[in-house]
Amino acid sequence: MTRTFDRANAHALAAIVQASGSRDIAACEDILDERGTKLWARGHPVRPELMERLLERTLRRPLEQCLTARDGVASEEVAQCVERLLDGSRYLSVLAGDDARRIAAIARTLPLDGPAALLLTAAQARGEGFDHACLGLLLAGALAARGGVADGALQRIALAGLLHDLGELYVNPSYITSRRELTLEEWRHVAVHPRIGELFLREQTRYPAAIAAIVGAHHERLDGSGYPGRRMLSALPDEAGWVISAETLAGVIADPLAAPSRAVLAMGLVFGEYPLTPVGIVASVQRGFAVQVDPSFDREAAYASVAAVRESLRAATAAGHALEDLARGDREQRTLSRLAPLLRRLDVAFVSSGTAHFFELLGASAETDDAEIVLQLRLVPREIRWRMRSLARDIAQALGGFSERGRLEFELLLALLRGKQPPTCGPAARSTSDA
């Protein structure tokens, strides 16, 4: 076993301590530091002072192995949460369809390994983490069941859906819930949570390696635009696509006006990000729902948003083309060869959606009361902008390995992807302005 968890993580420990206020969590063995000094006795309940004892101490055994939630989350509680989610959402009920009972039954039989149950209990105490975990189980299970997956594989997928975000407990919660744009360093902490979750499952539980691998891939995309590994389809584990799709759905189905249509937009806007089968399932479910008119729609704001994204995307594409003609080192070349096709696909997606040229074709003062068009005008620029910022983070993280000239050459592209005023100097800026 590696020593990844030889020190207690402050954020995970804080969540466990918080959970101990309402749950019976105690040491199931003596907690010792690397020299054998006893820091907490077996049977002693978790208390806030445990944090002072453990932080900055190297432990003989991972903390998660030394604690147990004696009345913690169990499979029955998971199943009840799944059933509550189904009862509270027509969309989820339709998506699960005839498989709803099957999924709930699988939830009741899922084996919850001790350390995993401990973290699920901590997630429940932190806020919405437990409901999100159960939603991941439900969505991954519903998609896979509709896709014809057999029971054995369906149980693996459902379990991976339940456990997919355990790594978030090891990240500062203010980063997870922040509504502002994170700094690059803050984003690095967030982006590594799939890998932390995978390592936790591999090193601290008895679950099959296949489940850990799926958890580690749940924010990847089939075209290489995901994180943390930017892996493409050929490098992703079997069955990961169901949980990847479920994670995205979980983030959009709370939209009170247009959850089904927003799900289709999020998964189908850029071809190649998600497996075709889940995309097709989501599209077929959407046909049974009407989009409600958004009473807060602001045409002038939509016009400005579409225009801003269109111009930034055009300029970023031009800057990318200009970089292809400049001399670069190997690292710069690899970064550009990875990002250029992703940027081109964003441009194609924006145009193909009809959003990019809606106001150009109908005039800046064009009015519409079509709910689907209003939805696209509201959401497509947001989806494109989010992906542009994701590409910008990719470049920003790579800059440290670039030469000084390489960093200057990528300045313009980085600024445009961030939606900021581009620099007026540097090789890339001159090349683009001359084009």
Coordinates of C-alpha atoms in Angstrom, one line a residue:
M1 CA 0.0 0.0 0.0
T2 CA 1.3 3.5 -0.9
R3 CA 1.4 6.3 1.7
T4 CA -1.1 8.6 0.0
F5 CA -3.2 8.9 3.2
D6 CA -0.5 8.8 5.9
R7 CA -1.7 12.2 7.1
A8 CA -5.2 13.2 8.0
N9 CA -6.7 15.6 5.4
A10 CA -8.0 18.7 7.2
H11 CA -11.1 19.0 5.1
A12 CA -12.1 15.3 5.3
L13 CA -11.4 15.2 9.0
A14 CA -13.5 18.4 9.6
A15 CA -16.4 16.7 7.8
I16 CA -16.1 13.6 9.9
V17 CA -16.0 15.6 13.1
Q18 CA -19.1 17.5 11.9
A19 CA -20.8 14.2 11.3
S20 CA -19.9 13.0 14.7
G21 CA -22.3 15.6 16.1
S22 CA -25.3 13.5 15.0
R23 CA -23.7 10.1 14.3
D24 CA -21.9 7.6 16.5
I25 CA -18.4 7.7 15.0
A26 CA -15.5 6.3 17.0
A27 CA -12.0 4.8 16.7
C28 CA -12.2 1.1 15.8
E29 CA -8.5 0.8 16.7
D30 CA -5.8 2.8 18.4
I31 CA -4.7 5.7 16.2
L32 CA -0.9 5.8 16.3
D33 CA 1.6 8.1 14.7
E34 CA 4.5 6.7 12.8
R35 CA 6.6 6.3 15.9
G36 CA 3.9 4.4 17.7
T37 CA 2.7 7.2 20.0
K38 CA -1.0 6.7 20.8
L39 CA -3.0 9.8 19.6
W40 CA -6.5 8.5 20.1
A41 CA -7.7 5.3 21.9
R42 CA -9.8 2.5 20.4
G43 CA -13.5 3.0 21.2
H44 CA -13.1 6.7 21.9
P45 CA -15.7 8.7 20.1
V46 CA -14.7 11.3 17.6
R47 CA -14.6 14.8 19.1
P48 CA -13.4 18.2 17.8
E49 CA -10.1 18.0 19.7
L50 CA -9.2 15.0 17.4
M51 CA -8.3 17.6 14.7
E52 CA -5.7 19.2 17.0
R53 CA -4.2 15.8 17.8
L54 CA -3.9 14.5 14.2
L55 CA -3.1 17.4 11.9
E56 CA 0.5 17.6 10.8
R57 CA 1.1 14.1 12.3
T58 CA 2.2 11.2 10.1
L59 CA 0.1 8.2 11.0
R60 CA 1.0 4.6 11.1
R61 CA -2.3 3.7 9.4
P62 CA -4.7 5.9 7.4
L63 CA -7.2 7.7 9.6
E64 CA -10.1 6.3 7.5
Q65 CA -9.1 2.8 8.4
C66 CA -9.1 3.7 12.1
L67 CA -12.5 5.2 12.4
T68 CA -16.0 3.6 12.0
A69 CA -19.4 5.2 11.8
R70 CA -21.3 2.7 13.9
D71 CA -24.7 4.1 13.0
G72 CA -23.5 5.6 9.7
V73 CA -25.1 5.5 6.2
A74 CA -26.3 2.1 5.2
S75 CA -27.6 0.7 1.9
E76 CA -31.2 1.0 3.1
E77 CA -30.7 4.8 3.6
V78 CA -29.3 5.0 0.1
A79 CA -32.3 3.3 -1.4
Q80 CA -34.7 5.5 0.5
C81 CA -32.9 8.6 -0.8
V82 CA -33.1 7.2 -4.4
E83 CA -36.8 6.6 -4.0
R84 CA -37.3 10.1 -2.6
L85 CA -35.5 11.6 -5.6
L86 CA -37.7 9.6 -7.9
D87 CA -40.9 10.7 -6.1
G88 CA -39.8 14.4 -6.2
S89 CA -38.9 14.7 -9.9
R90 CA -41.0 13.8 -12.9
Y91 CA -37.9 14.0 -15.1
L92 CA -36.1 11.4 -13.0
S93 CA -39.2 9.2 -12.9
V94 CA -39.5 9.3 -16.7
L95 CA -35.8 8.7 -17.2
A96 CA -35.8 5.6 -14.9
G97 CA -39.2 4.4 -16.3
D98 CA -39.9 0.7 -15.7
D99 CA -36.4 0.3 -14.2
A100 CA -37.1 2.5 -11.2
R101 CA -37.8 -0.4 -8.9
R102 CA -34.9 -2.3 -10.2
I103 CA -32.5 0.6 -9.5
A104 CA -33.9 1.0 -5.9
A105 CA -33.5 -2.7 -5.4
I106 CA -29.9 -2.6 -6.5
A107 CA -29.3 0.4 -4.1
R108 CA -30.6 -1.8 -1.2
T109 CA -28.0 -4.5 -2.0
L110 CA -24.9 -2.3 -2.6
P111 CA -22.0 -3.3 -0.3
L112 CA -20.9 -0.3 1.6
D113 CA -17.3 -0.9 2.7
G114 CA -16.5 0.6 6.1
P115 CA -14.3 3.6 5.0
A116 CA -16.7 4.4 2.1
A117 CA -19.6 4.3 4.5
L118 CA -17.7 6.7 6.8
L119 CA -17.1 9.2 4.0
L120 CA -20.7 9.0 2.8
T121 CA -21.8 9.7 6.4
A122 CA -19.5 12.7 6.4
A123 CA -20.8 13.9 3.1
Q124 CA -24.4 13.7 4.4
A125 CA -23.4 15.9 7.4
R126 CA -21.7 18.5 5.1
G127 CA -24.9 19.3 3.3
E128 CA -26.0 18.1 -0.1
G129 CA -23.2 15.7 -0.7
F130 CA -25.2 12.6 0.1
D131 CA -28.2 13.5 -2.0
H132 CA -25.7 14.2 -4.9
A133 CA -24.2 10.8 -4.4
C134 CA -27.6 9.1 -4.5
L135 CA -28.5 11.1 -7.6
G136 CA -25.3 9.9 -9.2
L137 CA -26.3 6.3 -8.5
L138 CA -29.8 6.9 -9.8
L139 CA -28.8 8.7 -13.0
A140 CA -25.9 6.3 -13.9
G141 CA -28.2 3.3 -13.1
A142 CA -31.1 4.7 -15.1
L143 CA -29.0 5.5 -18.2
A144 CA -27.2 2.1 -18.1
A145 CA -30.5 0.2 -17.6
R146 CA -32.1 2.0 -20.5
G147 CA -28.9 1.2 -22.5
G148 CA -29.5 -2.6 -21.9
V149 CA -26.7 -3.1 -19.4
A150 CA -26.9 -6.5 -17.5
D151 CA -27.4 -6.7 -13.7
G152 CA -23.8 -7.4 -12.8
A153 CA -22.5 -4.4 -14.7
L154 CA -25.4 -2.3 -13.6
Q155 CA -24.5 -2.8 -10.0
R156 CA -20.9 -1.7 -10.6
I157 CA -22.1 1.4 -12.5
A158 CA -24.6 2.2 -9.7
L159 CA -21.9 1.8 -7.0
A160 CA -19.5 4.0 -9.0
G161 CA -22.2 6.6 -9.4
L162 CA -22.8 6.6 -5.6
L163 CA -19.1 6.9 -4.7
H164 CA -18.0 9.2 -7.6
D165 CA -17.5 12.4 -5.6
L166 CA -16.0 11.1 -2.4
G167 CA -12.7 12.8 -3.4
E168 CA -14.5 16.2 -2.9
L169 CA -14.3 15.6 0.8
Y170 CA -10.6 16.1 0.6
V171 CA -11.0 19.6 -1.0
N172 CA -11.7 22.9 0.6
P173 CA -15.5 23.1 0.5
S174 CA -15.5 26.8 -0.2
Y175 CA -13.8 25.9 -3.6
I176 CA -16.5 23.4 -4.4
T177 CA -19.4 25.7 -3.6
S178 CA -17.9 29.0 -4.9
R179 CA -19.9 31.0 -7.4
R180 CA -16.8 33.1 -8.4
E181 CA -14.2 32.0 -10.9
L182 CA -11.5 30.1 -9.0
T183 CA -7.9 31.0 -9.3
L184 CA -5.7 28.5 -11.1
E185 CA -4.3 27.2 -7.8
E186 CA -7.8 26.7 -6.4
W187 CA -8.9 25.0 -9.5
R188 CA -6.0 22.6 -9.3
H189 CA -7.3 21.5 -5.9
V190 CA -10.8 20.9 -7.3
A191 CA -9.7 19.2 -10.5
V192 CA -7.7 16.5 -8.6
H193 CA -10.7 15.2 -6.7
P194 CA -11.5 12.4 -9.1
R195 CA -8.0 11.1 -8.7
I196 CA -8.2 11.4 -4.9
G197 CA -11.5 9.4 -4.9
E198 CA -9.9 6.8 -7.1
L199 CA -6.9 6.4 -4.8
F200 CA -9.1 6.3 -1.8
L201 CA -11.1 3.4 -3.2
R202 CA -8.0 1.5 -4.4
E203 CA -6.0 1.9 -1.2
Q204 CA -8.6 1.9 1.5
T205 CA -11.5 -0.2 0.4
R206 CA -12.0 -3.8 -0.9
Y207 CA -13.9 -2.6 -4.0
P208 CA -12.8 -3.9 -7.4
A209 CA -10.3 -1.8 -9.2
A210 CA -12.8 -1.3 -12.0
I211 CA -15.0 0.8 -9.7
A212 CA -12.1 3.0 -8.6
A213 CA -11.1 3.5 -12.3
I214 CA -14.6 4.7 -13.2
V215 CA -14.6 7.1 -10.3
G216 CA -11.2 8.5 -11.4
A217 CA -12.7 9.2 -14.9
H218 CA -16.0 10.7 -14.0
H219 CA -15.0 14.2 -15.2
E220 CA -13.2 13.1 -18.3
R221 CA -14.7 13.6 -21.8
L222 CA -14.4 11.2 -24.7
D223 CA -12.7 14.0 -26.8
G224 CA -10.0 14.7 -24.3
S225 CA -11.5 17.9 -23.0
G226 CA -12.2 16.7 -19.5
Y227 CA -10.1 16.5 -16.3
P228 CA -7.9 15.6 -14.5
G229 CA -6.1 13.5 -17.1
R230 CA -7.5 14.9 -20.4
R231 CA -8.0 11.2 -21.4
M232 CA -9.7 10.3 -24.7
L233 CA -12.1 7.4 -25.3
S234 CA -9.4 4.9 -25.9
A235 CA -7.8 5.6 -22.5
L236 CA -11.1 5.5 -20.5
P237 CA -12.2 2.5 -18.5
D238 CA -15.1 0.4 -19.6
E239 CA -18.5 1.6 -18.3
A240 CA -17.1 5.0 -17.4
G241 CA -19.3 6.8 -20.0
W242 CA -22.5 6.1 -17.9
V243 CA -21.1 7.9 -14.8
I244 CA -19.5 10.7 -16.9
S245 CA -23.0 11.3 -18.4
A246 CA -24.6 11.0 -15.0
E247 CA -22.3 13.6 -13.4
T248 CA -23.2 16.2 -16.1
L249 CA -26.9 15.4 -15.9
A250 CA -26.8 15.9 -12.1
G251 CA -25.5 19.5 -12.6
V252 CA -28.3 20.6 -14.9
I253 CA -31.6 18.8 -14.1
A254 CA -32.4 21.1 -11.2
D255 CA -33.3 23.9 -13.7
P256 CA -36.9 24.6 -12.9
L257 CA -37.9 25.8 -16.4
A258 CA -36.0 23.5 -18.7
A259 CA -34.2 20.6 -17.1
P260 CA -34.9 18.1 -20.0
S261 CA -33.9 20.5 -22.8
R262 CA -30.9 21.8 -20.8
A263 CA -29.7 18.2 -20.3
V264 CA -29.8 17.7 -24.1
L265 CA -27.9 20.9 -24.6
A266 CA -25.2 20.1 -22.1
M267 CA -24.6 16.6 -23.5
G268 CA -25.3 17.1 -27.2
L269 CA -24.0 20.6 -28.0
V270 CA -20.4 19.5 -28.8
F271 CA -20.2 16.3 -30.7
G272 CA -17.8 13.7 -29.3
E273 CA -17.8 14.7 -25.6
Y274 CA -20.2 12.0 -24.4
P275 CA -21.1 8.5 -25.6
L276 CA -23.8 8.4 -28.2
T277 CA -26.1 6.0 -26.3
P278 CA -26.6 8.2 -23.2
V279 CA -27.0 11.3 -25.4
G280 CA -29.7 9.5 -27.4
I281 CA -31.4 8.4 -24.2
V282 CA -31.5 11.9 -22.9
A283 CA -32.8 13.3 -26.2
S284 CA -35.6 10.7 -26.3
V285 CA -36.7 11.5 -22.7
Q286 CA -36.7 15.3 -23.6
R287 CA -39.4 14.8 -26.2
G288 CA -42.0 14.1 -23.5
F289 CA -41.5 17.5 -21.9
A290 CA -42.4 21.0 -23.1
V291 CA -40.0 23.9 -22.4
Q292 CA -41.6 26.6 -20.2
V293 CA -41.2 30.2 -21.3
D294 CA -38.5 32.0 -19.3
P295 CA -40.2 35.2 -17.9
S296 CA -36.9 36.7 -17.0
F297 CA -35.5 36.5 -20.5
D298 CA -33.7 39.7 -21.5
R299 CA -33.3 40.1 -25.3
E300 CA -30.7 42.8 -25.1
A301 CA -28.6 40.8 -22.6
A302 CA -28.9 37.7 -24.8
Y303 CA -27.8 39.8 -27.8
A304 CA -24.8 41.1 -25.9
S305 CA -23.9 37.6 -24.6
V306 CA -24.1 35.9 -28.0
A307 CA -22.1 38.7 -29.7
A308 CA -19.4 38.6 -27.0
V309 CA -19.0 34.8 -27.2
R310 CA -19.1 34.9 -31.0
E311 CA -16.3 37.5 -31.3
S312 CA -14.2 35.9 -28.6
L313 CA -14.5 32.5 -30.2
R314 CA -13.7 33.9 -33.7
A315 CA -10.7 35.7 -32.3
A316 CA -9.5 32.7 -30.4
T317 CA -9.8 30.5 -33.4
A318 CA -7.7 33.0 -35.4
A319 CA -5.1 33.2 -32.7
G320 CA -4.9 29.4 -32.7
H321 CA -4.3 29.4 -36.4
A322 CA -1.6 32.1 -36.0
L323 CA 0.2 30.0 -33.4
E324 CA 0.4 27.1 -35.9
D325 CA 2.7 29.2 -38.1
L326 CA 5.0 30.2 -35.2
A327 CA 8.1 28.2 -34.1
R328 CA 7.5 26.5 -30.8
G329 CA 9.1 23.9 -28.5
D330 CA 7.8 20.4 -28.1
R331 CA 5.6 21.2 -25.1
E332 CA 4.0 24.2 -26.9
Q333 CA 3.4 22.1 -30.0
R334 CA 1.8 19.3 -28.0
T335 CA -0.5 21.7 -26.1
L336 CA -1.6 23.3 -29.4
S337 CA -2.2 20.0 -31.2
R338 CA -4.4 18.9 -28.3
L339 CA -6.4 22.2 -28.0
A340 CA -6.8 23.2 -31.7
P341 CA -9.3 20.5 -32.6
L342 CA -11.3 21.2 -29.4
L343 CA -11.5 24.9 -30.2
R344 CA -12.6 24.1 -33.8
R345 CA -15.3 21.8 -32.4
L346 CA -16.6 24.6 -30.1
D347 CA -16.8 27.0 -33.1
V348 CA -18.7 24.3 -35.1
A349 CA -21.1 23.6 -32.2
F350 CA -21.9 27.3 -31.7
V351 CA -22.7 27.9 -35.4
S352 CA -24.6 24.6 -35.8
S353 CA -26.8 25.4 -32.8
G354 CA -28.1 28.4 -34.7
T355 CA -27.3 30.6 -31.8
A356 CA -24.2 32.2 -33.2
H357 CA -25.9 34.0 -36.1
F358 CA -29.5 34.3 -34.8
F359 CA -29.4 38.1 -34.3
E360 CA -27.3 38.5 -37.5
L361 CA -29.9 36.8 -39.6
L362 CA -33.0 38.3 -38.0
G363 CA -31.6 41.6 -36.8
A364 CA -30.4 42.9 -33.5
S365 CA -33.9 43.8 -32.5
A366 CA -35.3 40.4 -33.3
E367 CA -38.0 39.2 -30.9
T368 CA -39.1 35.6 -30.2
D369 CA -41.5 33.9 -27.9
D370 CA -40.4 30.4 -28.9
A371 CA -39.4 28.8 -25.6
E372 CA -36.8 26.5 -27.2
I373 CA -35.1 29.4 -29.0
V374 CA -35.1 31.5 -25.8
L375 CA -33.6 28.6 -24.0
Q376 CA -30.8 28.3 -26.6
L377 CA -30.1 32.0 -26.6
R378 CA -29.8 31.9 -22.8
L379 CA -27.8 28.7 -22.4
V380 CA -25.7 28.0 -25.5
P381 CA -23.4 31.0 -24.9
R382 CA -23.0 29.9 -21.3
E383 CA -22.1 26.4 -22.3
I384 CA -19.6 27.6 -24.9
R385 CA -18.1 30.2 -22.5
W386 CA -17.7 27.5 -19.8
R387 CA -15.8 25.3 -22.3
M388 CA -13.6 28.2 -23.4
R389 CA -12.6 28.8 -19.8
S390 CA -11.8 25.1 -19.5
L391 CA -9.5 25.4 -22.4
A392 CA -7.9 28.5 -20.9
R393 CA -7.3 26.6 -17.6
D394 CA -5.6 23.9 -19.7
I395 CA -3.2 26.4 -21.3
A396 CA -2.6 28.1 -18.0
Q397 CA -1.6 24.9 -16.3
A398 CA 0.8 24.1 -19.2
L399 CA 2.5 27.5 -19.3
G400 CA 4.9 26.5 -16.5
G401 CA 6.6 24.1 -18.9
F402 CA 6.8 26.6 -21.8
S403 CA 9.8 28.7 -22.8
E404 CA 9.5 32.4 -22.2
R405 CA 8.8 32.9 -25.9
G406 CA 6.2 30.2 -25.8
R407 CA 4.4 31.9 -22.9
L408 CA 4.3 35.2 -24.8
E409 CA 3.0 33.4 -27.9
F410 CA 0.1 31.9 -26.0
E411 CA -0.9 35.1 -24.2
L412 CA -3.4 36.3 -26.7
L413 CA -5.1 32.9 -27.0
L414 CA -5.3 32.6 -23.2
A415 CA -6.8 36.1 -22.8
L416 CA -9.4 35.5 -25.5
L417 CA -10.5 32.1 -24.1
R418 CA -10.9 33.8 -20.7
G419 CA -13.1 36.5 -22.3
K420 CA -10.7 39.2 -21.4
Q421 CA -9.2 42.1 -23.3
P422 CA -6.3 40.6 -25.2
P423 CA -2.7 41.9 -24.9
T424 CA -1.5 44.3 -27.5
C425 CA 2.0 43.0 -27.8
G426 CA 3.7 39.6 -28.2
P427 CA 4.3 37.5 -31.3
A428 CA 0.9 35.9 -31.3
A429 CA -0.9 39.3 -31.0
R430 CA 1.1 40.7 -33.9
S431 CA 0.5 37.6 -36.1
T432 CA -3.2 37.7 -35.5
S433 CA -3.6 41.4 -36.1
D434 CA -1.7 41.0 -39.4
A435 CA -3.9 38.2 -40.5

